Coordinates of C-alpha atoms and ligand atoms in Angstrom, one line a residue:
Chain A
M66 CA -21.8 -17.9 -9.6
S67 CA -24.2 -19.1 -7.1
S68 CA -23.8 -17.1 -3.9
K69 CA -26.0 -15.2 -1.4
K70 CA -26.6 -11.4 -1.8
V71 CA -24.6 -9.6 0.9
G72 CA -25.3 -6.2 2.4
M73 CA -23.2 -3.9 4.5
V74 CA -25.5 -2.4 7.0
S75 CA -23.3 -0.2 9.2
V76 CA -19.9 1.2 9.8
G77 CA -18.0 2.3 12.9
L78 CA -14.9 4.5 13.1
T79 CA -12.6 5.9 15.7
R80 CA -10.7 9.2 15.5
F81 CA -7.4 8.8 13.6
N82 CA -4.6 10.1 15.9
R83 CA -0.8 10.3 15.6
R84 CA -0.8 8.8 19.1
S85 CA -3.8 7.4 20.9
K86 CA -4.2 6.8 24.6
E87 CA -6.2 3.6 24.0
T88 CA -4.7 0.2 23.4
P89 CA -5.3 -1.5 20.0
K90 CA -8.0 -3.7 21.5
E91 CA -9.7 -0.6 23.0
L92 CA -9.7 1.1 19.6
A93 CA -11.1 -2.0 18.0
Y94 CA -13.9 -2.0 20.7
Y95 CA -14.8 1.6 19.9
S96 CA -15.3 0.9 16.2
S97 CA -16.9 -2.5 16.6
K98 CA -19.4 -1.3 19.3
M99 CA -20.3 1.7 17.1
A100 CA -20.9 -0.5 14.1
L101 CA -23.2 -2.8 16.2
D102 CA -25.1 0.2 17.6
E103 CA -25.5 1.7 14.2
A104 CA -26.9 -1.6 12.8
G105 CA -29.2 -1.9 15.9
I106 CA -27.9 -5.4 16.7
T107 CA -25.9 -6.8 19.5
R108 CA -22.8 -9.0 19.8
K109 CA -24.9 -12.1 20.3
D110 CA -26.3 -11.6 16.8
L111 CA -22.8 -12.1 15.2
D112 CA -22.0 -15.5 13.7
G113 CA -18.4 -14.7 12.9
V114 CA -15.7 -12.0 13.1
I115 CA -13.1 -11.0 10.6
I116 CA -10.0 -9.1 11.8
G117 CA -7.7 -7.1 9.6
S118 CA -4.4 -5.7 10.8
A119 CA -1.0 -5.2 9.2
P120 CA 2.5 -6.1 10.3
D121 CA 2.7 -7.3 14.0
A122 CA 6.0 -5.4 14.1
F123 CA 4.2 -2.0 14.7
D124 CA 2.5 -3.2 17.8
G125 CA 5.2 -5.5 19.0
V126 CA 2.4 -8.0 19.8
H127 CA 2.6 -11.2 17.9
Q128 CA -0.5 -12.9 16.4
K129 CA -2.3 -9.6 16.8
H130 CA -5.6 -11.1 15.6
E131 CA -5.8 -13.3 18.7
Y132 CA -5.1 -10.3 20.9
L133 CA -7.7 -8.2 19.0
T134 CA -10.4 -10.9 19.1
D135 CA -12.4 -9.8 22.1
G136 CA -12.1 -6.1 21.2
S137 CA -13.7 -7.0 17.8
G138 CA -16.7 -8.9 19.3
G139 CA -15.1 -12.3 18.5
F140 CA -15.0 -13.8 22.1
N141 CA -16.0 -17.5 21.7
K142 CA -16.9 -17.1 18.1
P143 CA -15.4 -18.2 14.8
T144 CA -12.8 -15.5 13.9
M145 CA -10.1 -15.2 11.2
R146 CA -7.5 -12.6 10.2
G147 CA -6.7 -11.5 6.7
Y148 CA -3.5 -9.7 6.1
V149 CA -2.2 -8.3 2.8
G150 CA -0.4 -5.2 4.2
G151 CA -1.9 -2.0 3.1
G152 CA -4.4 -3.9 1.0
T153 CA -6.0 -5.3 4.1
G154 CA -8.6 -2.7 4.7
V155 CA -10.3 -3.6 1.5
F156 CA -9.5 -7.3 1.7
S157 CA -11.2 -7.6 5.1
P158 CA -14.7 -6.7 3.8
I159 CA -14.0 -9.0 0.9
Q160 CA -13.5 -11.8 3.5
G161 CA -16.7 -10.6 5.2
W162 CA -18.5 -10.9 1.8
Y163 CA -17.3 -14.5 1.1
S164 CA -18.0 -15.6 4.7
V165 CA -21.7 -14.6 4.2
A166 CA -22.0 -15.2 0.4
S167 CA -20.8 -18.8 0.9
G168 CA -23.5 -19.5 3.5
V169 CA -21.0 -20.1 6.2
H170 CA -22.2 -17.2 8.3
D171 CA -25.4 -15.0 8.2
V172 CA -24.1 -12.0 10.1
V173 CA -20.4 -10.9 10.5
M174 CA -18.4 -8.2 12.1
V175 CA -15.4 -7.0 10.1
T176 CA -12.8 -4.9 12.1
T177 CA -9.7 -3.3 10.8
E178 CA -7.2 -1.8 13.3
E179 CA -3.7 -0.4 13.4
K180 CA -1.7 1.3 16.1
M181 CA 1.5 2.6 14.6
S182 CA 2.7 4.9 17.4
S183 CA 4.0 2.1 19.6
I184 CA 7.2 1.3 17.6
Q185 CA 10.1 3.7 18.4
P186 CA 11.5 6.0 17.4
S187 CA 9.4 5.7 14.2
A188 CA 7.3 3.3 12.2
Q189 CA 10.1 3.1 9.6
A190 CA 11.9 0.5 11.7
G191 CA 8.9 -1.8 11.3
F192 CA 8.6 -1.2 7.6
L193 CA 12.2 -2.4 7.1
T194 CA 11.0 -6.0 7.6
I195 CA 9.1 -6.0 4.3
F196 CA 12.2 -5.7 2.2
D197 CA 14.0 -8.8 0.8
N198 CA 16.1 -10.1 3.6
L199 CA 18.9 -11.5 1.5
I200 CA 19.8 -8.9 -1.1
E201 CA 17.9 -5.6 -0.1
R202 CA 18.1 -5.1 3.6
P203 CA 21.9 -5.0 3.7
L204 CA 21.7 -1.8 1.6
G205 CA 19.9 0.0 4.4
P206 CA 16.7 0.8 2.6
N207 CA 13.8 3.0 3.8
L208 CA 10.2 2.5 2.8
V209 CA 10.1 5.9 1.1
W210 CA 12.9 4.7 -1.2
I211 CA 10.6 2.3 -3.1
F212 CA 7.8 4.9 -3.4
A213 CA 10.3 7.5 -4.7
L214 CA 11.7 5.0 -7.2
E215 CA 8.2 4.0 -8.5
M216 CA 7.0 7.7 -8.6
K217 CA 10.2 8.7 -10.5
R218 CA 9.6 5.9 -13.1
Y219 CA 5.9 6.8 -13.4
M220 CA 6.7 10.5 -14.0
E221 CA 9.5 9.7 -16.5
T222 CA 7.4 7.2 -18.5
Y223 CA 4.5 9.6 -19.1
G224 CA 6.3 13.0 -18.7
I225 CA 4.2 13.9 -15.7
P226 CA 4.8 17.3 -14.1
K227 CA 5.2 17.3 -10.3
E228 CA 2.5 20.0 -10.0
H229 CA -0.1 17.6 -11.3
I230 CA 0.8 15.0 -8.7
A231 CA 1.0 17.6 -5.9
S232 CA -2.6 18.7 -6.6
V233 CA -3.8 15.3 -5.2
S234 CA -2.4 16.3 -1.8
V235 CA -4.1 19.7 -1.9
K236 CA -7.4 18.0 -2.9
N237 CA -7.4 15.1 -0.3
K238 CA -6.0 17.1 2.6
G239 CA -8.7 19.7 1.9
N240 CA -11.5 17.1 1.6
A241 CA -10.4 15.7 5.0
I242 CA -11.5 18.9 6.8
D243 CA -15.0 17.5 6.6
H244 CA -14.1 14.0 8.0
P245 CA -14.7 13.6 11.7
S246 CA -11.9 11.1 12.1
A247 CA -9.3 13.2 10.3
M248 CA -5.9 14.2 11.7
L249 CA -4.6 16.3 8.8
G250 CA -7.6 18.1 7.3
K251 CA -6.3 21.4 6.0
N252 CA -6.3 23.7 3.0
F253 CA -2.7 23.6 1.7
T254 CA -1.6 25.6 -1.4
L255 CA 0.1 23.8 -4.3
D256 CA 3.3 25.7 -3.5
E257 CA 3.3 24.5 0.1
V258 CA 3.1 20.9 -1.1
L259 CA 5.8 21.4 -3.8
N260 CA 8.1 23.2 -1.4
S261 CA 7.7 20.9 1.7
E262 CA 10.7 19.1 3.1
I263 CA 12.6 16.9 0.6
L264 CA 12.8 13.3 1.8
C265 CA 13.7 11.1 -1.2
D266 CA 13.5 13.0 -4.4
P267 CA 10.8 13.3 -6.0
V268 CA 9.0 12.6 -2.7
R269 CA 8.5 15.5 -0.3
L270 CA 6.9 15.5 3.1
L271 CA 3.4 16.6 2.0
D272 CA 3.3 13.9 -0.7
I273 CA 3.0 11.3 2.0
S274 CA 0.1 10.4 4.3
P275 CA 0.7 10.7 8.1
V276 CA 1.1 7.4 10.2
A277 CA -1.7 7.0 12.6
D278 CA -3.6 4.9 15.2
G279 CA -7.2 4.0 14.4
A280 CA -9.9 1.4 13.8
V281 CA -12.8 0.9 11.4
S282 CA -15.5 -1.8 11.5
F283 CA -18.4 -3.0 9.4
V284 CA -21.4 -5.2 9.9
M285 CA -22.4 -7.4 6.9
M286 CA -25.3 -9.8 6.5
T287 CA -27.6 -11.7 4.2
E288 CA -30.7 -10.2 2.7
E289 CA -32.9 -12.5 4.8
K290 CA -31.2 -11.2 8.0
I291 CA -31.6 -7.6 6.8
K292 CA -35.4 -8.2 6.6
E293 CA -35.5 -10.1 9.9
F294 CA -33.8 -7.2 11.7
G295 CA -36.1 -4.7 10.0
I296 CA -33.2 -2.7 8.5
S297 CA -34.3 -0.3 5.8
K298 CA -32.9 -0.7 2.3
D299 CA -31.9 3.0 2.6
D300 CA -29.3 1.9 5.2
V301 CA -27.8 -0.9 3.1
A302 CA -25.0 -1.0 0.6
W303 CA -24.8 -4.3 -1.4
V304 CA -21.6 -5.9 -2.4
D305 CA -21.5 -5.7 -6.2
G306 CA -18.0 -6.9 -7.1
V307 CA -14.8 -7.9 -5.4
G308 CA -11.3 -8.6 -6.8
W309 CA -7.8 -9.2 -5.5
N310 CA -4.4 -10.0 -7.1
V311 CA -0.8 -10.3 -6.1
D312 CA 2.5 -9.9 -7.9
T313 CA 5.8 -11.3 -6.7
T314 CA 8.1 -9.6 -4.2
M315 CA 10.7 -9.3 -6.9
W316 CA 9.6 -5.7 -7.5
T317 CA 12.8 -4.8 -9.4
N318 CA 11.5 -7.1 -12.2
R319 CA 8.3 -5.2 -12.5
D320 CA 7.0 -2.4 -14.8
L321 CA 7.0 0.3 -12.1
S322 CA 5.0 2.7 -14.2
Y323 CA 1.8 0.7 -14.3
P324 CA 0.2 -1.6 -11.6
K325 CA -0.8 -4.6 -13.6
Y326 CA -2.0 -6.4 -10.4
V327 CA -4.5 -3.6 -9.8
E328 CA -5.8 -4.0 -13.3
K329 CA -6.3 -7.7 -12.8
A330 CA -8.1 -7.2 -9.4
A331 CA -10.3 -4.5 -10.9
K332 CA -11.3 -6.5 -13.9
Q333 CA -12.3 -9.4 -11.6
A334 CA -14.5 -7.0 -9.6
Y335 CA -16.1 -5.4 -12.7
N336 CA -16.8 -8.8 -14.3
M337 CA -18.4 -10.1 -11.1
A338 CA -20.6 -7.0 -11.1
G339 CA -21.6 -7.7 -14.7
Q340 CA -19.7 -4.7 -16.1
K341 CA -17.9 -6.2 -19.1
D342 CA -17.0 -2.9 -20.8
H343 CA -13.7 -1.7 -19.1
S344 CA -13.2 1.5 -21.1
P345 CA -12.5 4.6 -18.8
E346 CA -15.5 6.7 -20.1
V347 CA -17.9 3.9 -19.6
L348 CA -16.6 2.9 -16.1
R349 CA -16.6 6.6 -14.9
K350 CA -20.3 6.8 -15.8
W351 CA -21.1 3.4 -14.3
L352 CA -19.4 4.4 -11.0
S353 CA -20.5 7.5 -9.0
F354 CA -17.1 7.9 -7.4
A355 CA -13.9 6.0 -6.4
E356 CA -11.7 5.8 -3.3
P357 CA -8.4 4.5 -4.6
Y358 CA -5.5 4.0 -2.2
D359 CA -3.5 7.2 -1.6
P360 CA -0.6 6.6 0.9
F361 CA 1.3 8.9 -1.5
N362 CA -0.3 11.4 -3.8
Y363 CA 1.0 9.7 -7.0
K364 CA -0.4 6.4 -5.9
E365 CA -4.0 7.7 -6.3
L366 CA -3.2 8.5 -9.9
H367 CA -1.3 5.3 -10.6
H368 CA -4.2 3.3 -9.1
L369 CA -6.9 5.2 -11.1
E370 CA -5.0 4.1 -14.2
G371 CA -4.7 0.5 -13.0
L372 CA -8.4 0.5 -12.2
Q373 CA -9.0 1.5 -15.9
L374 CA -10.8 4.7 -14.7
F375 CA -8.3 6.8 -16.7
A376 CA -6.0 5.9 -19.6
K377 CA -2.3 5.3 -18.8
G378 CA -0.6 8.6 -17.9
E379 CA -3.9 10.6 -18.1
A380 CA -5.0 10.7 -14.4
P381 CA -2.5 13.4 -13.3
K382 CA -3.8 16.1 -15.6
A383 CA -7.4 15.2 -14.8
A384 CA -6.7 15.6 -11.1
F385 CA -4.9 18.9 -11.7
D386 CA -7.9 20.1 -13.8
G387 CA -10.3 19.4 -11.0
V388 CA -12.1 16.4 -12.7
T389 CA -11.6 14.4 -9.5
A390 CA -12.6 17.1 -7.0
R391 CA -15.5 16.3 -4.7
D392 CA -17.7 18.5 -7.0
G393 CA -15.9 17.4 -10.2
D394 CA -17.1 15.2 -13.0
F395 CA -15.8 12.1 -11.3
P396 CA -15.1 12.5 -7.6
V397 CA -12.1 10.7 -6.3
T398 CA -11.4 10.2 -2.5
P399 CA -14.2 12.5 -1.2
S400 CA -13.3 11.1 2.3
G401 CA -9.9 12.9 2.3
G402 CA -8.1 9.7 2.0
L403 CA -4.9 8.5 3.7
L404 CA -3.3 11.8 2.8
G405 CA -5.8 13.8 4.9
V406 CA -7.6 11.5 7.3
G407 CA -4.5 9.6 8.2
N408 CA -2.8 6.2 7.5
P409 CA -3.3 3.6 10.2
I410 CA -2.6 0.9 7.6
A411 CA -5.3 -1.7 7.8
A412 CA -7.8 0.8 9.2
A413 CA -6.9 3.4 6.6
A414 CA -8.3 1.3 3.7
G415 CA -11.1 0.3 6.1
M416 CA -11.9 4.0 6.2
K417 CA -12.1 4.1 2.4
S418 CA -14.4 1.1 2.4
A419 CA -16.5 2.8 5.0
E420 CA -16.7 5.9 2.8
L421 CA -18.5 3.8 0.1
Y422 CA -21.1 2.8 2.6
L423 CA -21.5 6.4 4.0
Q424 CA -21.8 8.0 0.5
L425 CA -24.2 5.3 -0.8
T426 CA -26.5 5.7 2.2
G427 CA -26.4 9.5 2.2
K428 CA -24.7 9.5 5.6
A429 CA -21.5 11.3 4.6
G430 CA -22.5 14.6 6.2
K431 CA -20.6 17.6 4.8
R432 CA -18.7 15.2 2.5
Q433 CA -21.9 14.0 0.8
L434 CA -21.7 14.0 -2.9
S435 CA -24.4 15.8 -4.8
G436 CA -26.8 14.0 -7.2
D437 CA -27.5 10.3 -7.4
V438 CA -24.8 8.2 -5.7
T439 CA -25.5 4.7 -6.8
R440 CA -22.2 2.8 -7.0
G441 CA -18.7 3.3 -5.5
L442 CA -15.3 1.6 -5.7
A443 CA -12.6 1.3 -3.0
Q444 CA -9.2 -0.1 -3.8
A445 CA -6.2 -0.7 -1.6
W446 CA -2.6 -1.8 -2.2
G447 CA 0.2 -3.1 -0.1
D448 CA 3.0 -5.5 0.8
L449 CA 6.1 -4.8 -1.4
M450 CA 4.1 -2.8 -4.0
Q451 CA 2.4 -6.0 -5.2
V452 CA -1.2 -6.4 -3.9
G453 CA -4.3 -5.0 -5.4
T454 CA -7.7 -5.3 -3.6
V455 CA -11.0 -4.0 -5.0
L456 CA -14.5 -3.6 -3.5
I457 CA -17.5 -2.3 -5.3
L458 CA -20.7 -1.5 -3.4
K459 CA -24.0 -0.3 -4.8
G460 CA -26.9 1.5 -3.1
G461 CA -29.6 -0.4 -1.2
R462 CA -32.3 0.4 -3.8
V463 CA -30.1 -0.2 -6.8
D464 CA -30.9 -3.4 -8.7
Chain B
M120 CA -20.9 11.1 13.7
D121 CA -19.4 10.8 17.2
V122 CA -15.9 9.2 16.8
R123 CA -13.8 8.3 19.9
G124 CA -10.1 8.0 20.5
K125 CA -8.0 10.2 22.8
R126 CA -5.3 12.1 21.1
L127 CA -2.0 12.4 23.0
T128 CA 0.8 14.9 22.4
L129 CA 4.4 13.5 22.0
D130 CA 5.3 14.7 25.5
E131 CA 2.2 13.1 27.1
F132 CA 2.8 9.9 25.1
M133 CA 6.5 9.6 26.0
N134 CA 6.6 11.2 29.4
T135 CA 3.6 12.1 31.4
E136 CA 1.0 9.3 30.6
L137 CA 1.7 5.8 31.8
S138 CA 3.4 3.5 29.3
V139 CA 5.5 0.3 29.3
K140 CA 8.8 0.1 27.4
H141 CA 10.4 -2.9 25.8
Y142 CA 13.7 -3.2 24.0
P143 CA 13.7 -6.5 22.1
E144 CA 16.9 -7.9 20.9
M145 CA 16.4 -10.4 18.1
E146 CA 18.9 -12.1 15.9
Y147 CA 18.3 -14.0 12.7
N148 CA 20.5 -16.2 10.6
W149 CA 19.0 -16.6 7.2
A150 CA 20.1 -19.4 4.9
T151 CA 20.5 -17.9 1.5
G152 CA 18.9 -20.7 -0.4
V153 CA 19.7 -22.4 -3.7
A154 CA 19.6 -19.5 -6.2
I155 CA 20.7 -16.5 -4.1
T156 CA 23.6 -18.5 -2.7
K157 CA 24.9 -18.9 -6.3
F158 CA 24.2 -15.2 -6.9
L159 CA 26.1 -14.1 -3.8
K160 CA 29.0 -16.5 -4.6
G161 CA 29.1 -14.9 -8.0
L162 CA 29.4 -11.5 -6.5
K163 CA 32.3 -12.7 -4.3
N164 CA 34.0 -13.7 -7.5
G165 CA 33.2 -10.4 -9.2
K166 CA 30.4 -11.8 -11.4
I167 CA 26.7 -11.0 -11.8
L168 CA 24.6 -14.2 -12.4
G169 CA 21.1 -14.6 -13.8
T170 CA 19.0 -17.6 -14.7
Y171 CA 17.6 -18.7 -18.0
C172 CA 14.2 -20.4 -18.5
N173 CA 14.1 -22.8 -21.4
D174 CA 10.3 -22.9 -21.5
C175 CA 9.8 -19.2 -21.5
D176 CA 13.1 -18.4 -23.3
R177 CA 14.0 -15.6 -21.0
T178 CA 17.0 -14.6 -18.8
V179 CA 16.3 -12.9 -15.5
C180 CA 18.2 -11.3 -12.7
P181 CA 18.3 -11.9 -9.7
P182 CA 18.4 -15.6 -10.4
R183 CA 15.7 -17.9 -9.0
M184 CA 15.4 -21.7 -8.6
F185 CA 12.1 -21.8 -10.4
C186 CA 10.3 -19.8 -13.0
E187 CA 7.3 -18.0 -11.5
E188 CA 5.6 -18.0 -14.9
C189 CA 5.7 -21.6 -16.2
F190 CA 6.6 -23.0 -12.8
N191 CA 9.3 -25.2 -14.1
P192 CA 12.8 -25.4 -12.6
M193 CA 15.2 -22.6 -13.7
N194 CA 18.6 -24.2 -13.3
H195 CA 20.6 -22.7 -16.1
Y196 CA 22.8 -20.0 -14.6
V197 CA 24.2 -17.4 -16.9
K198 CA 27.1 -15.0 -16.4
L199 CA 25.8 -11.5 -17.2
P200 CA 27.9 -8.3 -17.8
D201 CA 28.5 -6.0 -14.7
T202 CA 26.9 -3.2 -16.7
G203 CA 23.3 -2.1 -16.9
V204 CA 20.8 0.8 -17.3
I205 CA 19.2 3.0 -14.7
N206 CA 15.5 2.0 -14.6
T207 CA 14.8 4.5 -11.9
F208 CA 16.6 6.3 -9.0
S209 CA 16.0 8.6 -6.1
L210 CA 18.0 11.1 -4.1
A211 CA 17.4 9.9 -0.6
F212 CA 17.9 12.3 2.3
I213 CA 16.5 10.0 5.0
R214 CA 18.1 6.9 6.5
T215 CA 16.4 3.6 7.4
D216 CA 15.3 5.0 10.8
A217 CA 13.9 8.2 9.1
T218 CA 16.7 10.4 10.5
R219 CA 18.0 13.0 8.0
R220 CA 21.2 12.8 5.9
E221 CA 23.0 16.0 4.7
K222 CA 24.3 14.3 1.6
A223 CA 21.9 12.2 -0.5
E224 CA 22.4 8.4 -1.0
I225 CA 21.2 7.4 -4.5
P226 CA 19.2 4.2 -4.5
A227 CA 18.4 2.9 -8.0
V228 CA 16.9 -0.1 -9.8
I229 CA 19.5 -1.3 -12.2
D230 CA 18.4 -3.3 -15.3
I231 CA 21.3 -5.6 -15.9
D232 CA 22.6 -6.0 -19.5
G233 CA 22.0 -9.4 -21.1
T234 CA 18.6 -10.0 -19.4
S235 CA 15.7 -10.5 -21.7
I236 CA 12.8 -8.8 -19.9
S237 CA 12.8 -5.2 -18.8
P238 CA 13.1 -4.4 -16.0
S239 CA 15.2 -7.3 -14.8
G240 CA 17.7 -6.3 -12.2
F241 CA 18.0 -5.4 -8.6
L242 CA 18.1 -2.5 -6.1
H243 CA 21.5 -1.0 -5.5
L244 CA 23.2 2.4 -5.1
I245 CA 24.6 4.9 -7.6
D246 CA 27.9 6.7 -6.7
E247 CA 26.8 9.4 -4.3
D248 CA 29.5 11.8 -5.4
V249 CA 28.0 12.1 -8.9
S250 CA 26.5 15.5 -9.6
H251 CA 22.7 15.3 -9.1
D252 CA 22.0 17.2 -12.4
K253 CA 23.9 14.6 -14.4
I254 CA 22.1 11.5 -13.4
K255 CA 19.1 10.5 -15.6
I256 CA 16.9 7.4 -16.1
G257 CA 18.2 5.3 -19.0
M258 CA 21.9 6.1 -18.4
K259 CA 24.4 3.2 -18.7
V260 CA 26.1 2.2 -15.5
K261 CA 28.9 -0.2 -14.4
A262 CA 29.5 -2.0 -11.1
V263 CA 32.3 -0.7 -8.9
W264 CA 33.5 -3.7 -6.9
K265 CA 35.1 -3.9 -3.5
D266 CA 38.7 -5.3 -3.5
E267 CA 38.7 -9.0 -3.9
K268 CA 40.0 -9.6 -0.4
D269 CA 37.2 -7.6 1.1
R270 CA 34.3 -9.4 -0.8
I271 CA 32.3 -11.8 1.4
G272 CA 29.4 -12.9 -0.8
D273 CA 27.0 -10.1 -0.1
I274 CA 25.1 -7.6 -2.2
T275 CA 27.5 -5.0 -0.8
D276 CA 30.4 -6.7 -2.6
I277 CA 29.4 -4.2 -5.3
K278 CA 30.2 -0.8 -3.7
F279 CA 27.9 1.1 -6.1
F280 CA 27.3 1.6 -9.8
E281 CA 29.1 4.4 -11.6
L282 CA 27.8 6.3 -14.6
L283 CA 29.4 5.2 -17.9
E284 CA 28.3 8.2 -20.0
D285 CA 31.0 10.6 -21.3
D286 CA 31.2 14.0 -19.7
Ligands
ZN631 ZN1 9.4 -20.2 -17.5

């Protein structure tokens, strides 16, 4: 493939809050401005802007990308919105990559934003609109239903104990203590997670990430521009691989124990990065860490298997045994994830993509992984359990 | 890293800080299309329909007008039994609006008998009076229909699925 080399040179994040005073546009401004300042460039240096945001129903503002344009630095510039539900926060930097790799733009701002506190009395009413309108909505579903149904099928297929799944909540909410944007960083015990309020068996309250308001931005540019702006290679993370894939909305015709669409997205990204061996042991050596999507604790495990990072049914025990702890053999979600930092949908996976940059450039503060951090993978998932998006970044001095 | 964003309490957000409220009322009238119209008419007549793809040699439910795999028309409708197998289920203590229920509803994915891929079925409910200890993935179930006069061509023409296992 002939395409330009693309580097991420900065990130910007807001605090993630259950309820923010700022409007969505003001949140987008905070993260976009921070990303520009960190990169040492200004709005006039941007050739294009990519905006990622999930269902308009949460904000009650239609065509949210047009509303968010000026807050994202896009006033009088080419802008576009990508939207694949929860998968958006990884898909938006992918769009940033192809805007630059294709030669269309040299420098882009990517801003992901979500404000979920506006819809009343809860975000659940907005989620109802994703279900099939003809034969599912008349049954009065709740978003948690489909997660509970998928989690139950996953546990049944591989004989997974709930303790193994609950350990992911303990790990991620604990990791989030060290994330400055986090809303739920806390050391919970396994028993607190296992005995939290039952919502839809087997899903309990602490199995779920908290809904939030927040924004995350990135600046991405060509190698030539990186040189021109005098940005050090130590402050760059290169896009190494990208992949995305989508299944149908007929989720009741799908194997719920294994996310095939994530496998396809991951293999696309590995192959693009030149990594043709997809066996778990090899991939876990090739990558320094991973940030798979964790809106629910079991999803982190389900996704690790789809990503080929663990064999089918084997991620839960590895998590329980500490393999995926921040100081484990293969760190997973050192950021604290959606479970701990919070889940402002598009910005949540944006935060995971940002964690790749921060870890690879040694800027992750107390969360910084020890040893050589050379390559990381972020993955997100969304719509009606059907989208997989994968981004692989490598360090600025890695060939 | 200095992150911004002012956190509001529920009371500040709802009462003491300025906010603007809006109560939209929207109504939709969705045409049910080619395949789902046949499916819903089938339900009105107490039948579960699927479609068969000649090219892929498979029967699927719910029926569709085209095969998403080979992308050819899927116009051979098949009457399926009103029995199936529990693919997965949950005990749901929350309603659509996230308010809590005392007694659980039991949403489930039912694989309909006579389909040729697994899973191939739809979202529905299991009898909520069934003892929670008794219900298991893989159990056989059967549709419990509304009275014929009350059926309108809707997924709710099936009241729920009941367990077929012996006690
Ligand atoms: Zn076919």
